[in-house]
Amino acid sequence: MRSAASGKGALAGGRAVYIAMLAPALCLLFLTVVPFLDGVYTSLTNEKLYAGVTRFIGFANYLKLAQNPTFWIALGNTLLYAGLATLIQIPLGLAVALLLDVPSKVQWFFRSTIALPLLIPPVVAGLMWKTMMQPQSGVLNWLLAQVGLPPFSWLSDPQTALVSIVLIDTWLFMPLAAIILLAGLQSISGEVLEAARIDGANAWQTIRHIKLQALKPYIVLVAMFRIPDALKSLEIIYATTRGGPLNATRTLHVMAYEEAYRWSSLGRAMAIVFILWILSYVFSTILLSLWRKEEMRFHGR
Amino acid sequence: MAASRNSRRLVHTALLALGYALLAAFVLFPIYWIFTMSLKEFGDIIAYPPRFTFVPTFANYTEILFGTEADQAGGVMPDLLRFLRNSVIISSGAVLLSIILGLPAAYALARGEARRANRARFTILSFRFAPELAIILPLYAFYTTTGLYDSYVGMILVHQLITLPLIILILMSFIRDIPLEIEEAARIDGAGPLTILLRIIVPIARPGLASAMIIAFIFSWNNLIFGLVLAGGETRPITMGILQAMTFDQIKWGLMAAAAMVSAVPGMIASLLFQRQITRGLTLGAVK
């Protein structure tokens, strides 16, 4: 009843106007649905660029993938990458946000420079860090040596390559987490914090019982930004290791790119990409419902 | 009492200082390092131990922007200005088109019935989830047959995938915060939805508009993969231009660093001018 009444009053002109205003944007976005569906069909064929006749082969691409050990490695790498990125960047971003929330003389400087990494294209960030991570001549190993630590192999050792790439990802996107969480911190009313102080809560108790509670929807939001992007991360890896050494950094998106451009197997590439899409969709749907629940709890809408 | 309070304050200050030192080392050092690399001569770059003091040179910048004479003759180093121009055209074109289509859509979503708007919001968000290759690989075939391949129009259209969802989601939340009563008077005077949108909503939502445009611009500017697949020689964006420094036998670190710095300039200018709006836009756009 209420929604009908508010719906009528909200937009002058009613339904027709609503559709007329929304339709052009949705049409433009839905233009991509056709190629997407075409891609899903392609994943059921043996299509190759510049060669042969394309035949419908059903789920053969998917079955072949299931038997391909590299696919399982890539799936594992994709999940490990996204998991590590989220588990590192959310607590770190939270720590930085709490730090930037404390009044101090250098606060303004760090608040205005924290966003700088976001302005560097991921592919460029990858190249930048690659130069710094050179085992023999890179500045990072030199810095380690200055504090008496042994050199690190960074991107050239299969054991450490993926972690090194997550480090680059963290440099690029931790600031995004920090900015969102800082804005969340600032939305907490001063009265609530004052009341806690009068009740004798110490800094740690205030963080745990007030700030973290209020930040919950913002934390889910950061995860919503980061998890799908980390799952489909491609550009940093492309700029640094291109999937090597020994498949250590080959994620599903990198594998799909290689299938398409190295081997021109569009059918196989699309099968991988479609699996990746399902993965993102599942995670995002879970996060979105979580987010809506948190939102309802705090803002009542 | 006083002593313990003093020592507690000392610990507090020391912790803050430590936190800021770690933050500076992690976030700012890489930017500082690449910036100095862009001002170094080749000998200073490859020197080990790394050189923190050196005689700065702008040679890397002049070479990436205008090329050396020998390079131009041999066609070795592509000039960055062309890539820059391409990126400016593609990213601002994408942002403009997204604003024109996204503003009415955001208004309709903000003022429409809540449940249906929620569903539309999820649909729009879901375009952000899709792996880029899922759409651009099939698009490649479509683009080559229709002539959109390697055209500005084609690149602008595909960049909508980045800019349009961001702009709609951010604007929608800003418009939702504007009280309905403000529109009532105009409606009684007989103003239609379009008039209300342009005369009343746009002026009030201006910070939202600015932040939405900047965020969309930066995300579009930073993209590599669309250009890699759908741009040919004519429309290559700046991100591809930088990448080319890598494909030579020997990586030209100085040129790459200079190109990286140049590529970050538009975003830096925009973010310094509109820093507060960006923070607000990022938050509101997604949270509300």
Coordinates of C-alpha atoms in Angstrom, one line a residue:
Chain A
M1 CA 0.0 0.0 0.0
R2 CA 2.6 2.4 1.1
S3 CA 5.0 1.6 -1.7
A4 CA 2.2 2.2 -4.3
A5 CA 1.5 5.6 -2.8
S6 CA 5.1 6.7 -2.7
G7 CA 5.8 5.2 -6.1
K8 CA 3.0 7.4 -7.6
G9 CA 4.2 10.6 -6.0
A10 CA 7.9 10.1 -6.6
L11 CA 8.4 10.6 -10.3
A12 CA 6.2 13.0 -12.2
G13 CA 4.6 11.4 -15.3
G14 CA 4.7 7.9 -13.8
R15 CA 5.7 4.6 -15.5
A16 CA 6.2 5.8 -19.0
V17 CA 8.7 8.5 -17.9
Y18 CA 10.4 6.1 -15.7
I19 CA 11.0 3.7 -18.6
A20 CA 12.0 6.5 -21.0
M21 CA 14.7 7.7 -18.6
L22 CA 16.1 4.3 -17.7
A23 CA 15.8 2.6 -21.1
P24 CA 18.7 4.2 -23.0
A25 CA 21.3 3.4 -20.4
L26 CA 20.0 -0.2 -20.0
C27 CA 19.9 -0.6 -23.7
L28 CA 23.5 0.4 -24.0
L29 CA 24.5 -2.0 -21.2
F30 CA 22.4 -4.8 -22.7
L31 CA 24.1 -4.4 -26.0
T32 CA 26.9 -6.4 -24.3
V33 CA 24.5 -9.2 -23.3
V34 CA 24.4 -10.3 -27.0
P35 CA 28.1 -10.7 -27.3
F36 CA 28.2 -12.3 -23.9
L37 CA 25.6 -15.0 -25.0
D38 CA 27.4 -15.4 -28.2
G39 CA 30.5 -16.1 -26.1
V40 CA 28.7 -18.7 -24.1
Y41 CA 27.7 -20.4 -27.3
T42 CA 31.4 -20.1 -28.5
S43 CA 32.4 -22.0 -25.4
L44 CA 30.4 -25.0 -26.8
T45 CA 32.3 -25.0 -30.1
N46 CA 35.8 -25.7 -31.2
E47 CA 36.2 -22.2 -32.7
K48 CA 39.8 -21.2 -33.5
L49 CA 40.9 -17.9 -34.9
Y50 CA 42.1 -18.0 -38.5
A51 CA 41.6 -21.7 -38.9
G52 CA 39.2 -24.5 -39.8
V53 CA 35.5 -24.9 -39.6
T54 CA 33.7 -24.2 -36.4
R55 CA 31.7 -27.1 -35.1
F56 CA 29.3 -27.4 -32.1
I57 CA 31.0 -29.8 -29.7
G58 CA 28.8 -29.5 -26.6
F59 CA 30.5 -29.6 -23.3
A60 CA 33.8 -31.0 -24.7
N61 CA 35.7 -27.8 -23.8
Y62 CA 34.5 -28.0 -20.2
L63 CA 35.3 -31.7 -19.9
K64 CA 38.8 -31.2 -21.3
L65 CA 39.3 -28.4 -18.9
A66 CA 38.3 -30.7 -16.0
Q67 CA 41.0 -33.1 -17.1
N68 CA 43.7 -30.5 -17.5
P69 CA 45.8 -30.1 -14.4
T70 CA 46.8 -26.6 -15.4
F71 CA 43.1 -25.6 -15.1
W72 CA 43.0 -26.8 -11.5
I73 CA 46.2 -25.0 -10.7
A74 CA 44.8 -21.8 -12.3
L75 CA 41.5 -22.2 -10.4
G76 CA 43.5 -22.6 -7.2
N77 CA 45.7 -19.6 -8.0
T78 CA 42.6 -17.5 -8.7
L79 CA 41.0 -18.3 -5.4
L80 CA 44.3 -18.0 -3.5
Y81 CA 44.9 -14.6 -5.1
A82 CA 41.4 -13.3 -4.3
G83 CA 41.5 -14.7 -0.8
L84 CA 44.9 -13.4 0.1
A85 CA 44.1 -9.9 -1.4
T86 CA 40.9 -9.7 0.6
L87 CA 42.3 -11.0 3.8
I88 CA 45.3 -8.7 3.7
Q89 CA 43.7 -5.6 2.3
I90 CA 40.7 -5.3 4.5
P91 CA 42.5 -5.5 7.9
L92 CA 45.3 -3.3 6.5
G93 CA 42.9 -0.8 5.1
L94 CA 41.1 -0.8 8.4
A95 CA 44.3 -0.1 10.3
V96 CA 45.2 2.7 7.9
A97 CA 41.7 4.2 8.2
L98 CA 41.9 4.1 12.0
L99 CA 45.3 5.8 11.8
L100 CA 44.0 8.5 9.4
D101 CA 41.1 9.1 11.7
V102 CA 43.3 10.1 14.7
P103 CA 43.8 13.9 14.7
S104 CA 47.5 14.8 14.1
K105 CA 49.6 17.3 12.3
V106 CA 50.4 15.1 9.3
Q107 CA 46.9 13.8 8.9
W108 CA 46.0 16.1 6.0
F109 CA 49.2 15.2 4.1
F110 CA 48.5 11.5 4.3
R111 CA 44.8 11.8 3.6
S112 CA 45.6 13.6 0.3
T113 CA 48.4 11.2 -0.8
I114 CA 46.8 7.9 0.2
A115 CA 44.8 7.8 -3.0
L116 CA 47.9 8.3 -5.3
P117 CA 48.3 4.6 -6.1
L118 CA 44.7 4.4 -7.5
L119 CA 45.8 6.9 -10.2
I120 CA 48.5 4.5 -11.5
P121 CA 47.1 2.1 -14.1
P122 CA 47.5 -1.5 -12.8
V123 CA 49.6 -2.5 -15.8
V124 CA 52.0 0.4 -15.0
A125 CA 52.1 -0.5 -11.3
G126 CA 53.0 -4.0 -12.4
L127 CA 56.0 -2.7 -14.4
M128 CA 57.1 -0.3 -11.7
W129 CA 57.1 -3.0 -9.1
K130 CA 58.8 -5.4 -11.4
T131 CA 61.8 -3.1 -11.7
M132 CA 61.9 -2.7 -7.9
M133 CA 61.7 -6.5 -7.4
Q134 CA 64.6 -7.4 -9.7
P135 CA 66.5 -9.9 -7.5
Q136 CA 70.0 -8.6 -8.4
S137 CA 69.6 -4.9 -9.0
G138 CA 66.2 -4.0 -7.5
V139 CA 65.9 -1.4 -4.8
L140 CA 63.7 -3.7 -2.6
N141 CA 66.5 -6.3 -2.1
W142 CA 69.0 -3.5 -1.5
L143 CA 66.7 -2.1 1.2
L144 CA 66.4 -5.6 2.7
A145 CA 70.2 -5.8 2.8
Q146 CA 70.4 -2.5 4.6
V147 CA 68.5 -3.9 7.6
G148 CA 70.4 -7.2 7.4
L149 CA 67.9 -9.4 5.7
P150 CA 68.8 -11.9 2.9
P151 CA 67.7 -11.1 -0.7
F152 CA 64.2 -12.3 -1.8
S153 CA 63.4 -13.8 -5.2
W154 CA 60.1 -12.0 -5.5
L155 CA 58.6 -12.7 -8.9
S156 CA 61.2 -15.1 -10.2
D157 CA 60.6 -17.9 -7.7
P158 CA 57.4 -20.0 -8.1
Q159 CA 57.2 -20.1 -4.3
T160 CA 57.0 -16.4 -3.9
A161 CA 55.7 -15.1 -7.2
L162 CA 51.9 -15.1 -6.4
V163 CA 52.5 -13.5 -3.0
S164 CA 54.6 -10.8 -4.6
I165 CA 51.8 -10.0 -7.1
V166 CA 49.3 -9.9 -4.2
L167 CA 51.7 -7.4 -2.6
I168 CA 51.5 -5.2 -5.8
D169 CA 47.7 -5.6 -5.8
T170 CA 47.7 -4.5 -2.1
W171 CA 49.7 -1.4 -2.9
L172 CA 47.3 -0.5 -5.6
F173 CA 44.0 -1.2 -3.8
M174 CA 44.6 -1.0 -0.1
P175 CA 44.1 2.8 -0.4
L176 CA 40.6 2.1 -1.9
A177 CA 39.7 0.1 1.2
A178 CA 41.2 2.7 3.5
I179 CA 39.3 5.6 1.8
I180 CA 36.0 3.8 2.0
L181 CA 36.5 2.7 5.6
L182 CA 37.7 6.2 6.6
A183 CA 34.5 7.7 5.3
G184 CA 32.7 5.0 7.2
L185 CA 34.5 6.0 10.4
Q186 CA 33.6 9.7 9.8
S187 CA 29.9 8.8 9.5
I188 CA 29.9 7.6 13.2
S189 CA 28.3 10.4 15.2
G190 CA 30.5 12.2 17.7
E191 CA 27.9 11.9 20.4
V192 CA 28.1 8.1 20.5
L193 CA 31.9 8.3 20.8
E194 CA 31.6 10.9 23.5
A195 CA 29.2 8.8 25.5
A196 CA 31.6 5.8 25.3
R197 CA 34.4 8.0 26.5
I198 CA 32.3 9.2 29.5
D199 CA 31.5 5.6 30.3
G200 CA 35.2 5.0 30.6
A201 CA 35.8 3.0 27.4
N202 CA 39.4 2.9 26.4
A203 CA 40.6 3.2 22.8
W204 CA 40.6 -0.5 22.1
Q205 CA 37.1 -0.9 23.5
T206 CA 35.8 2.0 21.4
I207 CA 37.3 0.5 18.3
R208 CA 35.9 -3.0 19.0
H209 CA 32.4 -2.2 20.3
I210 CA 31.5 1.0 18.4
K211 CA 33.7 1.6 15.4
L212 CA 33.9 -2.0 14.1
Q213 CA 30.2 -2.5 14.5
A214 CA 29.4 0.7 12.6
L215 CA 31.9 -0.3 9.9
K216 CA 30.4 -3.7 9.1
P217 CA 28.4 -2.6 6.0
Y218 CA 31.5 -0.7 4.8
I219 CA 33.7 -3.7 5.2
V220 CA 31.2 -5.8 3.2
L221 CA 31.3 -3.0 0.6
V222 CA 35.1 -3.2 0.3
A223 CA 34.8 -6.9 -0.2
M224 CA 32.3 -6.3 -2.9
F225 CA 34.7 -4.0 -4.7
R226 CA 37.7 -6.2 -4.2
I227 CA 36.6 -9.8 -4.5
P228 CA 35.2 -9.7 -8.1
D229 CA 38.1 -7.5 -9.2
A230 CA 40.7 -9.8 -7.6
L231 CA 39.1 -12.9 -9.1
K232 CA 39.4 -11.4 -12.6
S233 CA 42.8 -9.6 -12.1
L234 CA 44.8 -9.7 -15.3
E235 CA 46.7 -6.6 -15.9
I236 CA 49.2 -6.8 -13.0
I237 CA 50.0 -10.4 -13.9
Y238 CA 50.3 -9.5 -17.6
A239 CA 52.8 -6.8 -16.8
T240 CA 54.9 -8.9 -14.4
T241 CA 55.0 -12.7 -14.9
R242 CA 52.4 -13.5 -17.6
G243 CA 51.5 -16.6 -15.6
G244 CA 55.0 -17.9 -14.8
P245 CA 57.2 -19.1 -13.4
L246 CA 56.0 -22.7 -13.8
N247 CA 52.3 -21.6 -13.7
A248 CA 52.7 -20.2 -10.3
T249 CA 50.8 -17.0 -11.2
R250 CA 48.5 -18.4 -13.9
T251 CA 45.0 -17.5 -12.9
L252 CA 41.8 -18.3 -14.8
H253 CA 41.7 -14.9 -16.5
V254 CA 45.4 -15.2 -17.6
M255 CA 44.8 -18.7 -18.8
A256 CA 41.9 -17.6 -20.9
Y257 CA 43.9 -14.8 -22.3
E258 CA 46.7 -17.2 -23.3
E259 CA 44.2 -19.6 -24.9
A260 CA 42.8 -16.8 -27.0
Y261 CA 45.9 -15.0 -28.0
R262 CA 48.7 -17.5 -27.9
W263 CA 46.8 -20.5 -29.2
S264 CA 43.8 -18.6 -30.8
S265 CA 41.4 -21.2 -29.3
L266 CA 38.4 -19.0 -28.7
G267 CA 36.1 -21.9 -27.7
R268 CA 38.4 -23.0 -24.9
A269 CA 39.1 -19.4 -23.8
M270 CA 35.4 -18.7 -23.5
A271 CA 34.8 -21.8 -21.5
I272 CA 37.4 -20.7 -18.9
V273 CA 36.0 -17.2 -18.9
F274 CA 32.5 -18.4 -18.4
I275 CA 33.6 -20.5 -15.4
L276 CA 35.3 -17.4 -14.0
W277 CA 32.1 -15.4 -14.5
I278 CA 30.1 -17.9 -12.6
L279 CA 32.6 -17.7 -9.7
S280 CA 32.4 -13.9 -9.6
Y281 CA 28.6 -14.0 -9.8
V282 CA 28.3 -16.5 -6.9
F283 CA 30.6 -14.5 -4.6
S284 CA 29.0 -11.2 -5.6
T285 CA 25.5 -12.4 -5.0
I286 CA 26.4 -13.6 -1.5
L287 CA 28.2 -10.3 -0.7
L288 CA 25.3 -8.3 -2.0
S289 CA 22.7 -10.0 0.2
L290 CA 25.1 -9.6 3.1
W291 CA 25.5 -6.0 2.3
R292 CA 21.8 -5.4 2.1
K293 CA 21.3 -7.0 5.4
E294 CA 23.9 -4.8 7.1
E295 CA 22.4 -1.8 5.4
M296 CA 19.0 -2.6 6.7
R297 CA 20.3 -3.0 10.2
F298 CA 22.1 0.4 10.3
H299 CA 20.0 2.6 8.0
G300 CA 16.7 0.9 8.1
R301 CA 16.2 0.9 4.3
Chain B
M1 CA 49.3 10.3 37.9
A2 CA 50.8 13.1 35.8
A3 CA 53.8 10.9 35.0
S4 CA 51.7 8.0 33.8
R5 CA 49.5 10.3 31.7
N6 CA 52.7 11.7 30.1
S7 CA 54.1 8.4 29.4
R8 CA 50.9 7.2 27.9
R9 CA 50.9 10.2 25.6
L10 CA 54.4 9.4 24.7
V11 CA 53.4 5.9 23.7
H12 CA 50.5 7.2 21.8
T13 CA 52.7 9.6 19.8
A14 CA 55.3 6.9 19.2
L15 CA 52.6 4.5 17.9
L16 CA 51.2 7.2 15.6
A17 CA 54.7 8.0 14.3
L18 CA 55.4 4.3 13.6
G19 CA 52.1 3.9 11.8
Y20 CA 52.8 6.9 9.6
A21 CA 56.4 5.8 8.9
L22 CA 55.1 2.4 7.7
L23 CA 52.4 4.0 5.6
A24 CA 54.9 6.3 4.0
A25 CA 57.3 3.5 3.3
F26 CA 54.7 1.3 1.7
V27 CA 52.5 3.7 -0.2
L28 CA 54.7 6.6 -1.0
F29 CA 58.2 5.1 -1.5
P30 CA 57.3 3.3 -4.8
I31 CA 55.9 6.5 -6.3
Y32 CA 59.0 8.4 -5.1
W33 CA 61.3 5.8 -6.6
I34 CA 59.6 5.7 -10.0
F35 CA 59.6 9.5 -10.1
T36 CA 63.3 9.7 -9.5
M37 CA 63.9 6.9 -12.0
S38 CA 62.1 9.0 -14.6
L39 CA 64.7 11.8 -14.0
K40 CA 67.7 9.5 -14.1
E41 CA 70.1 8.7 -16.9
F42 CA 70.5 5.1 -17.8
G43 CA 73.7 4.7 -15.9
D44 CA 72.1 6.0 -12.7
I45 CA 69.2 3.7 -13.1
I46 CA 71.1 0.4 -13.5
A47 CA 73.7 1.4 -10.8
Y48 CA 73.9 -0.9 -7.9
P49 CA 73.8 -0.1 -5.0
P50 CA 70.8 2.2 -6.1
R51 CA 71.7 5.9 -6.3
F52 CA 69.6 8.2 -4.2
T53 CA 71.5 11.3 -5.3
F54 CA 72.1 12.0 -9.0
V55 CA 72.0 14.8 -11.5
P56 CA 68.4 15.0 -12.8
T57 CA 67.7 15.0 -16.5
F58 CA 64.5 15.5 -18.5
A59 CA 65.8 13.5 -21.4
N60 CA 63.4 10.6 -20.7
Y61 CA 60.4 12.9 -20.9
T62 CA 61.4 14.6 -24.1
E63 CA 62.2 11.2 -25.6
I64 CA 58.8 9.6 -24.8
L65 CA 56.9 12.7 -25.8
F66 CA 58.7 13.7 -28.9
G67 CA 61.2 10.9 -29.7
T68 CA 64.8 11.2 -30.5
E69 CA 65.8 12.0 -34.1
A70 CA 67.3 8.6 -34.6
D71 CA 64.2 6.9 -33.2
Q72 CA 61.9 8.8 -35.5
A73 CA 64.0 7.9 -38.5
G74 CA 64.0 4.2 -37.5
G75 CA 60.4 4.3 -36.2
V76 CA 61.6 2.7 -33.0
M77 CA 60.0 4.8 -30.3
P78 CA 56.3 5.6 -30.7
D79 CA 55.4 9.0 -29.5
L80 CA 53.5 9.1 -26.4
L81 CA 51.5 12.2 -27.4
R82 CA 49.4 10.1 -29.8
F83 CA 48.6 7.6 -27.1
L84 CA 47.8 10.4 -24.7
R85 CA 45.4 12.0 -27.2
N86 CA 43.7 8.6 -27.8
S87 CA 43.2 8.0 -24.1
V88 CA 41.8 11.5 -23.6
I89 CA 39.3 11.1 -26.5
I90 CA 38.3 7.6 -25.4
S91 CA 38.0 8.2 -21.6
S92 CA 36.3 11.6 -21.8
G93 CA 34.0 10.4 -24.6
A94 CA 33.0 7.5 -22.5
V95 CA 32.4 9.7 -19.5
L96 CA 30.3 12.2 -21.4
L97 CA 28.2 9.5 -23.0
S98 CA 27.7 7.9 -19.7
I99 CA 26.6 11.1 -18.1
I100 CA 24.1 11.8 -20.8
L101 CA 22.5 8.4 -20.5
G102 CA 23.3 7.8 -16.9
L103 CA 21.9 10.9 -15.4
P104 CA 18.2 10.3 -16.3
A105 CA 18.6 6.6 -15.5
A106 CA 20.0 7.5 -12.1
Y107 CA 17.2 9.9 -11.5
A108 CA 14.6 7.3 -12.5
L109 CA 16.2 4.7 -10.2
A110 CA 16.4 7.1 -7.3
R111 CA 12.8 8.2 -7.5
G112 CA 11.2 5.0 -8.8
E113 CA 9.6 2.3 -6.7
A114 CA 12.2 0.9 -4.2
R115 CA 11.8 -2.8 -5.0
R116 CA 12.1 -2.5 -8.7
A117 CA 15.0 0.0 -8.4
N118 CA 16.8 -2.5 -6.2
R119 CA 16.6 -5.1 -8.9
A120 CA 17.7 -2.7 -11.5
R121 CA 20.6 -1.7 -9.3
F122 CA 21.8 -5.3 -9.0
T123 CA 21.5 -5.7 -12.7
I124 CA 23.7 -2.7 -13.3
L125 CA 26.2 -3.8 -10.6
S126 CA 26.4 -7.2 -12.2
F127 CA 28.1 -5.6 -15.3
R128 CA 30.9 -4.8 -12.9
F129 CA 31.4 -8.5 -12.0
A130 CA 31.8 -9.8 -15.6
P131 CA 35.4 -10.7 -16.5
E132 CA 36.4 -8.3 -19.3
L133 CA 37.4 -11.1 -21.7
A134 CA 33.8 -12.6 -21.5
I135 CA 32.5 -9.7 -23.4
I136 CA 35.4 -8.3 -25.5
L137 CA 36.4 -11.6 -27.1
P138 CA 33.0 -12.1 -28.7
L139 CA 32.9 -8.3 -29.4
Y140 CA 36.1 -8.6 -31.4
A141 CA 34.3 -10.6 -34.1
F142 CA 31.4 -8.2 -34.1
Y143 CA 33.7 -5.2 -34.2
T144 CA 35.8 -6.4 -37.1
T145 CA 32.7 -7.1 -39.2
T146 CA 31.0 -3.7 -38.4
G147 CA 34.1 -1.5 -38.7
L148 CA 34.0 -0.6 -35.1
Y149 CA 37.4 -2.2 -34.5
D150 CA 40.1 0.3 -33.9
S151 CA 37.6 3.2 -34.0
Y152 CA 37.0 5.8 -31.3
V153 CA 33.3 5.1 -31.4
G154 CA 34.0 1.4 -30.8
M155 CA 36.4 2.1 -27.9
I156 CA 34.0 4.6 -26.3
L157 CA 31.1 2.2 -26.5
V158 CA 33.0 -0.6 -24.9
H159 CA 34.3 1.7 -22.1
Q160 CA 30.6 2.2 -21.1
L161 CA 31.0 -1.1 -19.4
I162 CA 33.3 0.6 -16.9
T163 CA 31.9 4.1 -16.8
L164 CA 28.1 3.7 -17.0
P165 CA 27.6 1.4 -14.0
L166 CA 29.9 3.6 -11.8
I167 CA 28.2 6.8 -12.8
I168 CA 24.6 5.5 -12.4
L169 CA 25.4 4.0 -9.0
I170 CA 27.1 7.1 -7.6
L171 CA 24.6 9.6 -9.0
M172 CA 21.7 7.5 -7.8
S173 CA 22.8 7.7 -4.2
F174 CA 23.4 11.5 -4.4
I175 CA 19.9 12.1 -5.9
R176 CA 18.3 9.8 -3.3
D177 CA 19.7 12.2 -0.6
I178 CA 17.9 15.2 -2.1
P179 CA 14.5 15.7 -0.3
L180 CA 11.5 15.2 -2.5
E181 CA 9.9 18.4 -1.2
I182 CA 12.3 20.5 -3.3
E183 CA 10.8 19.1 -6.5
E184 CA 7.2 19.5 -5.3
A185 CA 6.9 23.2 -6.0
A186 CA 8.3 22.9 -9.5
R187 CA 5.9 20.1 -10.2
I188 CA 2.9 22.1 -9.1
D189 CA 4.0 24.8 -11.5
G190 CA 3.7 22.2 -14.2
A191 CA 7.4 21.4 -14.8
G192 CA 8.1 18.0 -16.4
P193 CA 10.6 15.4 -15.2
L194 CA 13.3 16.6 -17.6
T195 CA 13.0 20.2 -16.5
I196 CA 13.1 19.1 -12.9
L197 CA 16.1 17.0 -13.5
L198 CA 18.1 19.7 -15.3
R199 CA 16.9 22.8 -13.4
I200 CA 16.7 21.4 -9.8
I201 CA 18.5 18.1 -9.4
V202 CA 21.6 18.8 -11.4
P203 CA 22.6 22.0 -9.6
I204 CA 22.1 20.3 -6.2
A205 CA 23.8 17.1 -7.1
R206 CA 26.8 18.9 -8.6
P207 CA 29.4 17.4 -6.2
G208 CA 28.1 14.0 -6.9
L209 CA 28.3 14.7 -10.6
A210 CA 31.9 15.8 -10.3
S211 CA 33.0 12.8 -8.3
A212 CA 31.1 10.3 -10.5
M213 CA 32.8 11.7 -13.6
I214 CA 36.3 11.7 -12.0
I215 CA 36.0 8.2 -10.7
A216 CA 34.7 6.9 -14.0
F217 CA 37.4 8.7 -15.9
I218 CA 40.2 7.3 -13.7
F219 CA 38.9 3.7 -14.0
S220 CA 38.5 4.1 -17.8
W221 CA 41.9 5.7 -18.1
N222 CA 43.6 2.9 -16.2
N223 CA 42.2 0.1 -18.4
L224 CA 44.5 -1.8 -20.6
I225 CA 42.6 -4.9 -21.7
F226 CA 39.9 -3.2 -23.9
G227 CA 42.6 -1.5 -25.9
L228 CA 44.7 -4.7 -26.1
V229 CA 41.9 -6.5 -27.8
L230 CA 39.8 -3.9 -29.6
A231 CA 42.2 -1.1 -30.5
G232 CA 44.5 -1.3 -33.5
G233 CA 47.2 1.2 -34.5
E234 CA 44.9 4.2 -34.6
T235 CA 43.2 4.2 -31.2
R236 CA 45.8 2.6 -28.8
P237 CA 45.4 4.0 -25.3
I238 CA 48.2 5.3 -23.1
T239 CA 48.4 2.1 -21.1
M240 CA 49.4 0.2 -24.2
G241 CA 51.9 2.9 -25.1
I242 CA 53.7 2.3 -21.8
L243 CA 53.6 -1.4 -22.3
Q244 CA 55.5 -1.0 -25.6
A245 CA 58.6 0.1 -23.6
M246 CA 58.7 -3.5 -22.3
T247 CA 58.7 -5.3 -25.6
F248 CA 62.1 -4.1 -26.8
D249 CA 65.1 -6.4 -26.3
Q250 CA 66.2 -4.3 -23.4
I251 CA 63.6 -2.7 -21.1
K252 CA 64.0 1.0 -21.3
W253 CA 63.4 1.7 -17.6
G254 CA 63.8 5.5 -17.7
L255 CA 61.3 5.8 -20.6
M256 CA 58.9 3.5 -18.9
A257 CA 59.1 5.5 -15.6
A258 CA 58.6 8.8 -17.4
A259 CA 55.6 7.4 -19.3
A260 CA 54.2 6.1 -16.1
M261 CA 54.5 9.5 -14.5
V262 CA 52.9 11.2 -17.6
S263 CA 50.0 8.7 -17.6
A264 CA 49.2 9.5 -14.0
V265 CA 49.1 13.3 -14.5
P266 CA 45.4 13.7 -15.6
G267 CA 44.2 11.6 -12.6
M268 CA 46.4 13.5 -10.2
I269 CA 45.2 16.9 -11.4
A270 CA 41.6 15.8 -11.1
S271 CA 42.0 14.2 -7.7
L272 CA 43.9 17.1 -6.3
L273 CA 41.2 19.5 -7.5
F274 CA 38.3 17.3 -6.4
Q275 CA 39.9 15.3 -3.6
R276 CA 37.0 15.7 -1.2
Q277 CA 34.3 14.9 -3.7
I278 CA 36.2 11.7 -4.7
T279 CA 36.2 10.4 -1.2
R280 CA 32.5 11.4 -0.7
G281 CA 31.5 9.9 -4.1
L282 CA 33.3 6.6 -3.5
T283 CA 31.6 6.2 -0.3
L284 CA 28.1 7.5 -1.0
G285 CA 28.0 6.0 -4.4
A286 CA 28.3 2.5 -3.0
V287 CA 27.0 2.6 0.5
K288 CA 23.7 4.5 0.4

